[in-house]
PDB file of C-alpha atoms in Angstrom:
ATOM      1  CA  MET L   1     -18.097   3.175   5.106  1.00 75.00           C
ATOM      2  CA  LYS L   2     -18.643  -0.344   5.327  1.00 90.00           C
ATOM      3  CA  ILE L   3     -15.488  -1.937   5.645  1.00 96.00           C
ATOM      4  CA  LYS L   4     -14.972  -5.759   5.734  1.00 97.00           C
ATOM      5  CA  ALA L   5     -11.143  -5.969   4.800  1.00 98.00           C
ATOM      6  CA  ILE L   6      -8.208  -3.940   4.638  1.00 98.00           C
ATOM      7  CA  PHE L   7      -5.281  -3.928   2.032  1.00 98.00           C
ATOM      8  CA  PHE L   8      -2.023  -2.332   4.091  1.00 98.00           C
ATOM      9  CA  ASP L   9       1.400  -1.616   2.497  1.00 98.00           C
ATOM     10  CA  LEU L  10       4.403  -2.279   4.006  1.00 98.00           C
ATOM     11  CA  ASP L  11       7.103   0.195   3.403  1.00 96.00           C
ATOM     12  CA  ASP L  12       6.668   3.281   4.930  1.00 96.00           C
ATOM     13  CA  THR L  13       3.490   2.236   5.722  1.00 97.00           C
ATOM     14  CA  LEU L  14       3.841   0.016   8.904  1.00 98.00           C
ATOM     15  CA  PHE L  15       7.851   0.765   9.228  1.00 96.00           C
ATOM     16  CA  ASP L  16       9.987   3.375   8.347  1.00 96.00           C
ATOM     17  CA  THR L  17      11.721   1.716   5.514  1.00 95.00           C
ATOM     18  CA  TYR L  18      13.345   4.960   4.349  1.00 92.00           C
ATOM     19  CA  GLY L  19      14.876   5.973   8.003  1.00 92.00           C
ATOM     20  CA  GLN L  20      16.011   2.581   8.750  1.00 95.00           C
ATOM     21  CA  LEU L  21      17.024   1.106   5.625  1.00 95.00           C
ATOM     22  CA  VAL L  22      17.018   3.595   3.159  1.00 92.00           C
ATOM     23  CA  GLU L  23      20.095   5.718   3.298  1.00 91.00           C
ATOM     24  CA  THR L  24      22.495   2.404   3.439  1.00 93.00           C
ATOM     25  CA  ALA L  25      20.515   0.953   0.514  1.00 94.00           C
ATOM     26  CA  ILE L  26      21.275   4.220  -1.691  1.00 95.00           C
ATOM     27  CA  ARG L  27      24.495   4.301  -0.578  1.00 96.00           C
ATOM     28  CA  GLU L  28      25.726   0.469  -1.441  1.00 96.00           C
ATOM     29  CA  SER L  29      23.643   1.212  -5.171  1.00 97.00           C
ATOM     30  CA  CYS L  30      25.785   3.785  -5.962  1.00 97.00           C
ATOM     31  CA  GLU L  31      28.876   1.691  -4.940  1.00 97.00           C
ATOM     32  CA  VAL L  32      28.089  -0.487  -6.780  1.00 97.00           C
ATOM     33  CA  MET L  33      27.346   1.065  -9.997  1.00 98.00           C
ATOM     34  CA  VAL L  34      30.591   2.953  -9.802  1.00 97.00           C
ATOM     35  CA  GLN L  35      32.787  -0.332  -9.688  1.00 97.00           C
ATOM     36  CA  ALA L  36      30.149  -1.362 -12.811  1.00 97.00           C
ATOM     37  CA  GLY L  37      31.601   1.351 -14.465  1.00 97.00           C
ATOM     38  CA  LEU L  38      29.593   4.668 -13.986  1.00 97.00           C
ATOM     39  CA  ASN L  39      31.430   7.528 -14.829  1.00 97.00           C
ATOM     40  CA  ALA L  40      31.058   9.636 -11.255  1.00 97.00           C
ATOM     41  CA  GLU L  41      32.782   9.733  -7.980  1.00 97.00           C
ATOM     42  CA  VAL L  42      30.325   7.742  -5.378  1.00 97.00           C
ATOM     43  CA  GLU L  43      29.297  10.516  -3.442  1.00 97.00           C
ATOM     44  CA  SER L  44      28.373  12.459  -6.601  1.00 97.00           C
ATOM     45  CA  CYS L  45      26.056   9.949  -7.458  1.00 97.00           C
ATOM     46  CA  ILE L  46      24.499   9.836  -3.760  1.00 97.00           C
ATOM     47  CA  LYS L  47      24.040  13.447  -4.361  1.00 96.00           C
ATOM     48  CA  LYS L  48      22.348  13.542  -7.863  1.00 96.00           C
ATOM     49  CA  ARG L  49      20.051  10.030  -6.557  1.00 95.00           C
ATOM     50  CA  ARG L  50      18.666  12.501  -3.947  1.00 92.00           C
ATOM     51  CA  ALA L  51      18.099  15.467  -6.528  1.00 93.00           C
ATOM     52  CA  PHE L  52      16.602  12.819  -8.799  1.00 92.00           C
ATOM     53  CA  TYR L  53      14.292  12.001  -6.413  1.00 88.00           C
ATOM     54  CA  ILE L  54      13.065  15.242  -5.738  1.00 89.00           C
ATOM     55  CA  GLU L  55      12.470  16.365  -9.120  1.00 90.00           C
ATOM     56  CA  MET L  56      11.652  12.987 -10.777  1.00 89.00           C
ATOM     57  CA  PRO L  57      10.776  10.502  -7.975  1.00 85.00           C
ATOM     58  CA  ARG L  58       8.094   8.401 -11.221  1.00 88.00           C
ATOM     59  CA  LYS L  59      10.853   7.924 -13.311  1.00 91.00           C
ATOM     60  CA  ASN L  60      14.165   5.232 -12.782  1.00 92.00           C
ATOM     61  CA  LEU L  61      16.469   6.868 -10.999  1.00 94.00           C
ATOM     62  CA  TYR L  62      19.313   4.405 -12.373  1.00 96.00           C
ATOM     63  CA  GLN L  63      18.639   4.876 -15.651  1.00 96.00           C
ATOM     64  CA  GLU L  64      18.549   8.494 -14.810  1.00 97.00           C
ATOM     65  CA  LEU L  65      21.943   8.477 -13.426  1.00 97.00           C
ATOM     66  CA  VAL L  66      23.532   6.923 -16.159  1.00 97.00           C
ATOM     67  CA  SER L  67      22.019   8.906 -18.466  1.00 97.00           C
ATOM     68  CA  HIS L  68      23.638  12.064 -16.558  1.00 97.00           C
ATOM     69  CA  PHE L  69      27.061  10.643 -15.691  1.00 97.00           C
ATOM     70  CA  GLY L  70      27.693   8.202 -18.569  1.00 97.00           C
ATOM     71  CA  VAL L  71      29.886   5.322 -18.206  1.00 97.00           C
ATOM     72  CA  THR L  72      33.397   3.853 -18.907  1.00 96.00           C
ATOM     73  CA  SER L  73      34.570   2.978 -22.303  1.00 92.00           C
ATOM     74  CA  ASP L  74      34.266  -0.685 -21.425  1.00 92.00           C
ATOM     75  CA  SER L  75      30.898  -0.845 -19.782  1.00 95.00           C
ATOM     76  CA  ALA L  76      27.164  -1.061 -20.833  1.00 96.00           C
ATOM     77  CA  PRO L  77      25.041   1.688 -19.451  1.00 96.00           C
ATOM     78  CA  GLU L  78      21.764  -0.407 -19.150  1.00 96.00           C
ATOM     79  CA  LYS L  79      24.100  -3.468 -17.110  1.00 97.00           C
ATOM     80  CA  VAL L  80      25.323  -0.417 -14.877  1.00 97.00           C
ATOM     81  CA  ALA L  81      21.539   0.657 -14.202  1.00 97.00           C
ATOM     82  CA  VAL L  82      20.425  -2.616 -13.455  1.00 96.00           C
ATOM     83  CA  ALA L  83      23.220  -3.270 -10.902  1.00 97.00           C
ATOM     84  CA  GLY L  84      22.226  -0.294  -9.062  1.00 97.00           C
ATOM     85  CA  GLU L  85      18.455  -1.132  -9.373  1.00 94.00           C
ATOM     86  CA  ASN L  86      19.509  -4.693  -7.939  1.00 94.00           C
ATOM     87  CA  ALA L  87      21.710  -3.407  -5.403  1.00 95.00           C
ATOM     88  CA  PHE L  88      19.136  -1.098  -4.225  1.00 94.00           C
ATOM     89  CA  TYR L  89      16.198  -3.459  -3.376  1.00 92.00           C
ATOM     90  CA  GLU L  90      17.850  -7.101  -3.436  1.00 93.00           C
ATOM     91  CA  ARG L  91      19.103  -6.915  -0.040  1.00 90.00           C
ATOM     92  CA  GLU L  92      20.370  -8.812   3.660  1.00 94.00           C
ATOM     93  CA  ILE L  93      17.404  -7.240   6.168  1.00 95.00           C
ATOM     94  CA  GLU L  94      18.849  -6.908   9.644  1.00 92.00           C
ATOM     95  CA  SER L  95      16.654  -8.329  12.456  1.00 94.00           C
ATOM     96  CA  THR L  96      16.939  -5.000  14.124  1.00 96.00           C
ATOM     97  CA  ILE L  97      14.454  -3.325  11.798  1.00 97.00           C
ATOM     98  CA  SER L  98      11.021  -2.584  13.839  1.00 97.00           C
ATOM     99  CA  LEU L  99       7.263  -1.182  13.563  1.00 98.00           C
ATOM    100  CA  PHE L 100       6.040   2.721  13.479  1.00 97.00           C
ATOM    101  CA  SER L 101       4.870   3.198  17.218  1.00 95.00           C
ATOM    102  CA  GLY L 102       1.595   2.452  17.553  1.00 95.00           C
ATOM    103  CA  ALA L 103       1.313   0.059  14.577  1.00 97.00           C
ATOM    104  CA  LYS L 104       1.262  -3.444  16.510  1.00 97.00           C
ATOM    105  CA  ASN L 105      -1.483  -1.837  18.789  1.00 97.00           C
ATOM    106  CA  LEU L 106      -3.309  -0.936  15.807  1.00 97.00           C
ATOM    107  CA  LEU L 107      -3.067  -4.477  13.986  1.00 98.00           C
ATOM    108  CA  GLN L 108      -4.061  -6.227  17.085  1.00 97.00           C
ATOM    109  CA  SER L 109      -7.227  -3.708  17.542  1.00 97.00           C
ATOM    110  CA  LEU L 110      -7.744  -3.942  13.435  1.00 98.00           C
ATOM    111  CA  GLU L 111      -7.705  -7.982  12.831  1.00 96.00           C
ATOM    112  CA  THR L 112     -10.529  -8.817  15.509  1.00 95.00           C
ATOM    113  CA  LYS L 113     -12.896  -6.623  13.113  1.00 96.00           C
ATOM    114  CA  TYR L 114     -11.847  -6.743  10.095  1.00 97.00           C
ATOM    115  CA  GLN L 115     -10.279  -9.357   7.464  1.00 97.00           C
ATOM    116  CA  LEU L 116      -6.342  -8.030   6.812  1.00 98.00           C
ATOM    117  CA  TYR L 117      -4.121  -8.406   4.146  1.00 98.00           C
ATOM    118  CA  LEU L 118      -0.356  -7.145   3.502  1.00 98.00           C
ATOM    119  CA  VAL L 119       0.081  -6.041  -0.367  1.00 98.00           C
ATOM    120  CA  THR L 120       3.985  -5.190  -0.278  1.00 97.00           C
ATOM    121  CA  ALA L 121       5.931  -4.532  -3.674  1.00 95.00           C
ATOM    122  CA  GLY L 122       9.788  -5.142  -4.253  1.00 91.00           C
ATOM    123  CA  ASP L 123      12.407  -7.960  -4.361  1.00 93.00           C
ATOM    124  CA  VAL L 124      10.213 -10.848  -2.655  1.00 95.00           C
ATOM    125  CA  ASN L 125      12.825 -12.290  -0.665  1.00 95.00           C
ATOM    126  CA  THR L 126      13.767  -8.974   0.900  1.00 96.00           C
ATOM    127  CA  GLN L 127      10.147  -8.355   1.421  1.00 97.00           C
ATOM    128  CA  LYS L 128       9.856 -11.657   2.902  1.00 97.00           C
ATOM    129  CA  GLN L 129      12.976 -11.001   5.295  1.00 97.00           C
ATOM    130  CA  LYS L 130      11.043  -7.483   6.506  1.00 97.00           C
ATOM    131  CA  VAL L 131       7.977  -9.832   7.076  1.00 98.00           C
ATOM    132  CA  LYS L 132       9.983 -12.047   9.077  1.00 97.00           C
ATOM    133  CA  HIS L 133      11.797 -10.003  11.132  1.00 98.00           C
ATOM    134  CA  LEU L 134       8.698  -7.325  12.004  1.00 98.00           C
ATOM    135  CA  GLY L 135       6.884 -10.917  13.004  1.00 97.00           C
ATOM    136  CA  ILE L 136       3.468  -9.613  11.440  1.00 98.00           C
ATOM    137  CA  ALA L 137       2.576 -12.263   9.561  1.00 98.00           C
ATOM    138  CA  PRO L 138       0.134 -13.810  12.011  1.00 98.00           C
ATOM    139  CA  PHE L 139      -1.756 -10.492  11.874  1.00 98.00           C
ATOM    140  CA  PHE L 140      -2.990 -10.711   8.258  1.00 98.00           C
ATOM    141  CA  ARG L 141      -5.070 -13.630   6.433  1.00 97.00           C
ATOM    142  CA  HIS L 142      -3.074 -13.764   3.555  1.00 97.00           C
ATOM    143  CA  ILE L 143       0.125 -12.101   2.212  1.00 98.00           C
ATOM    144  CA  TYR L 144       0.534 -11.127  -1.566  1.00 98.00           C
ATOM    145  CA  TYR L 145       4.461 -10.293  -2.836  1.00 97.00           C
ATOM    146  CA  VAL L 146       4.271  -7.937  -6.029  1.00 96.00           C
ATOM    147  CA  ASP L 147       7.337  -8.279  -8.111  1.00 92.00           C
ATOM    148  CA  VAL L 148       7.016  -5.348  -9.916  1.00 83.00           C
ATOM    149  CA  ARG L 149       9.944  -6.015 -12.216  1.00 81.00           C
ATOM    150  CA  LYS L 150       8.142  -9.023 -13.776  1.00 88.00           C
ATOM    151  CA  GLY L 151       5.398  -6.500 -14.292  1.00 88.00           C
ATOM    152  CA  GLU L 152       3.228  -7.877 -11.743  1.00 93.00           C
ATOM    153  CA  THR L 153       0.934  -5.004  -9.450  1.00 95.00           C
ATOM    154  CA  LYS L 154      -0.732  -4.403  -6.661  1.00 96.00           C
ATOM    155  CA  LYS L 155      -4.078  -3.900  -8.249  1.00 97.00           C
ATOM    156  CA  GLN L 156      -4.112  -7.838  -9.411  1.00 96.00           C
ATOM    157  CA  ALA L 157      -3.388  -9.039  -5.577  1.00 97.00           C
ATOM    158  CA  PHE L 158      -6.639  -6.588  -4.760  1.00 97.00           C
ATOM    159  CA  ARG L 159      -8.965  -8.133  -7.407  1.00 97.00           C
ATOM    160  CA  GLN L 160      -7.695 -11.724  -6.689  1.00 96.00           C
ATOM    161  CA  ALA L 161      -8.300 -11.303  -2.699  1.00 96.00           C
ATOM    162  CA  ALA L 162     -11.406  -9.850  -3.691  1.00 95.00           C
ATOM    163  CA  SER L 163     -12.112 -12.641  -6.162  1.00 95.00           C
ATOM    164  CA  GLU L 164     -11.628 -15.574  -3.685  1.00 94.00           C
ATOM    165  CA  ASN L 165     -13.150 -14.088  -0.677  1.00 94.00           C
ATOM    166  CA  PHE L 166     -16.366 -12.846  -2.615  1.00 94.00           C
ATOM    167  CA  TYR L 167     -15.623  -8.836  -1.672  1.00 95.00           C
ATOM    168  CA  LYS L 168     -16.947  -6.066  -3.030  1.00 97.00           C
ATOM    169  CA  PHE L 169     -14.698  -3.978  -3.815  1.00 97.00           C
ATOM    170  CA  GLU L 170     -16.046  -1.222  -2.253  1.00 97.00           C
ATOM    171  CA  ASP L 171     -16.158  -2.824   1.335  1.00 97.00           C
ATOM    172  CA  CYS L 172     -12.328  -2.829   0.669  1.00 98.00           C
ATOM    173  CA  LEU L 173      -9.703  -0.206   2.062  1.00 98.00           C
ATOM    174  CA  SER L 174      -6.072   0.113   0.708  1.00 98.00           C
ATOM    175  CA  VAL L 175      -3.855   1.777   3.032  1.00 98.00           C
ATOM    176  CA  GLY L 176      -0.052   2.667   1.743  1.00 97.00           C
ATOM    177  CA  ASN L 177       2.394   5.373   1.119  1.00 96.00           C
ATOM    178  CA  ARG L 178       2.249   5.699  -2.699  1.00 95.00           C
ATOM    179  CA  ILE L 179      -0.499   7.412  -4.528  1.00 96.00           C
ATOM    180  CA  ASP L 180       0.256   6.105  -8.064  1.00 94.00           C
ATOM    181  CA  HIS L 181       0.458   2.194  -6.598  1.00 94.00           C
ATOM    182  CA  GLU L 182      -1.470   1.284  -3.314  1.00 95.00           C
ATOM    183  CA  ILE L 183      -4.099   4.259  -3.869  1.00 97.00           C
ATOM    184  CA  ALA L 184      -4.709   4.969  -7.875  1.00 97.00           C
ATOM    185  CA  GLU L 185      -4.809   1.213  -8.150  1.00 97.00           C
ATOM    186  CA  ALA L 186      -7.247   0.956  -5.763  1.00 98.00           C
ATOM    187  CA  LYS L 187      -9.471   3.447  -6.442  1.00 98.00           C
ATOM    188  CA  GLU L 188      -9.703   2.164 -10.259  1.00 97.00           C
ATOM    189  CA  LEU L 189     -11.182  -0.958  -8.546  1.00 98.00           C
ATOM    190  CA  GLY L 190     -13.754   1.344  -6.294  1.00 97.00           C
ATOM    191  CA  MET L 191     -12.029   0.699  -2.844  1.00 98.00           C
ATOM    192  CA  HIS L 192     -11.650   3.004  -0.308  1.00 98.00           C
ATOM    193  CA  THR L 193      -7.785   4.667   0.367  1.00 98.00           C
ATOM    194  CA  CYS L 194      -5.970   6.073   3.019  1.00 98.00           C
ATOM    195  CA  TYR L 195      -2.451   7.507   2.123  1.00 98.00           C
ATOM    196  CA  ILE L 196       0.151   7.949   4.994  1.00 97.00           C
ATOM    197  CA  LYS L 197       2.020  10.645   3.975  1.00 95.00           C
ATOM    198  CA  HIS L 198       5.627   9.270   4.987  1.00 93.00           C
ATOM    199  CA  GLY L 199       8.878   8.005   3.203  1.00 87.00           C
ATOM    200  CA  GLN L 200      10.018   8.271   0.065  1.00 82.00           C
ATOM    201  CA  TYR L 201       7.452   8.958  -2.226  1.00 88.00           C
ATOM    202  CA  VAL L 202       6.035  12.053  -0.684  1.00 89.00           C
ATOM    203  CA  TYR L 203       7.459  14.229  -3.360  1.00 87.00           C
ATOM    204  CA  LEU L 204       4.787  12.384  -5.752  1.00 89.00           C
ATOM    205  CA  SER L 205       1.772  14.587  -6.702  1.00 91.00           C
ATOM    206  CA  PRO L 206      -1.489  13.733  -7.982  1.00 94.00           C
ATOM    207  CA  ARG L 207      -2.053  13.507 -11.469  1.00 93.00           C
ATOM    208  CA  ARG L 208      -5.400  11.912 -12.200  1.00 95.00           C
ATOM    209  CA  PRO L 209      -8.080  11.990  -9.859  1.00 96.00           C
ATOM    210  CA  GLU L 210      -7.292   8.135  -8.782  1.00 96.00           C
ATOM    211  CA  GLU L 211      -4.128   9.123  -7.315  1.00 97.00           C
ATOM    212  CA  ILE L 212      -6.287  12.169  -4.839  1.00 97.00           C
ATOM    213  CA  PRO L 213      -7.060   9.550  -1.365  1.00 98.00           C
ATOM    214  CA  ASP L 214      -9.987   9.632   0.216  1.00 97.00           C
ATOM    215  CA  PHE L 215      -8.291  10.164   3.813  1.00 98.00           C
ATOM    216  CA  THR L 216      -4.760  10.854   4.371  1.00 97.00           C
ATOM    217  CA  ILE L 217      -2.847  10.436   7.692  1.00 97.00           C
ATOM    218  CA  ASP L 218       0.743  11.248   8.805  1.00 95.00           C
ATOM    219  CA  LYS L 219       0.917   8.229  11.217  1.00 94.00           C
ATOM    220  CA  ILE L 220      -0.212   4.973  10.863  1.00 96.00           C
ATOM    221  CA  ARG L 221      -1.780   4.806  14.566  1.00 94.00           C
ATOM    222  CA  ASP L 222      -4.064   7.823  12.954  1.00 96.00           C
ATOM    223  CA  LEU L 223      -5.907   5.264  10.609  1.00 97.00           C
ATOM    224  CA  ILE L 224      -8.911   4.096  13.248  1.00 97.00           C
ATOM    225  CA  THR L 225      -9.891   7.602  13.992  1.00 96.00           C
ATOM    226  CA  THR L 226      -9.305   9.349  10.963  1.00 97.00           C
ATOM    227  CA  CYS L 227     -11.085   6.315   8.939  1.00 96.00           C
ATOM    228  CA  GLN L 228     -13.466   6.071  11.359  1.00 95.00           C
ATOM    229  CA  LEU L 229     -13.182   2.069  11.934  1.00 95.00           C
TER     230      LEU L 229
END
């Protein structure tokens, strides 16, 4: 590969979001849904969400929970689902979060040879907190915050970066842990891709050729060797 620019995902790519943040977020989102009128106990909600995540990782899990349990007579189903989703994504992030082992050294090595970009999706304020606490902003030429609830996509960020910096898509590499986002959306443009098999979306199976990555790694520190960077 002749690579000029590398686009990194953040969550479960550069740091262990699943291990450090997700379990707490799941519990708090279920607590909020029950308070908002979900017809279930908190522990039942947590158990069913975990099951749904394995069975249907592409679905909106909060809408599925409302469909499964129902809501109390004085509650609106859509509001209960939105309350749970907001509680999961819109969070105050503790400064104790940390990068994966080897991630900082990896970025330090790569920034001397390539243009690095961060493309992260989720609640913008929450994602900005993560970037601040991890101290990784200086490694990247630009950080793109993708608000998926506004219909924004990583593909749009890839296009913008390529256009503004005169990159050919075949000179770009996308690295991330979701085959349906940073892998598929990059491959649709002709970019190279590396999938890190970790985190919430390991149960996703490819549904189309674009979701099959060019490279697969288990740990981010293996990126340089596997992709021959």
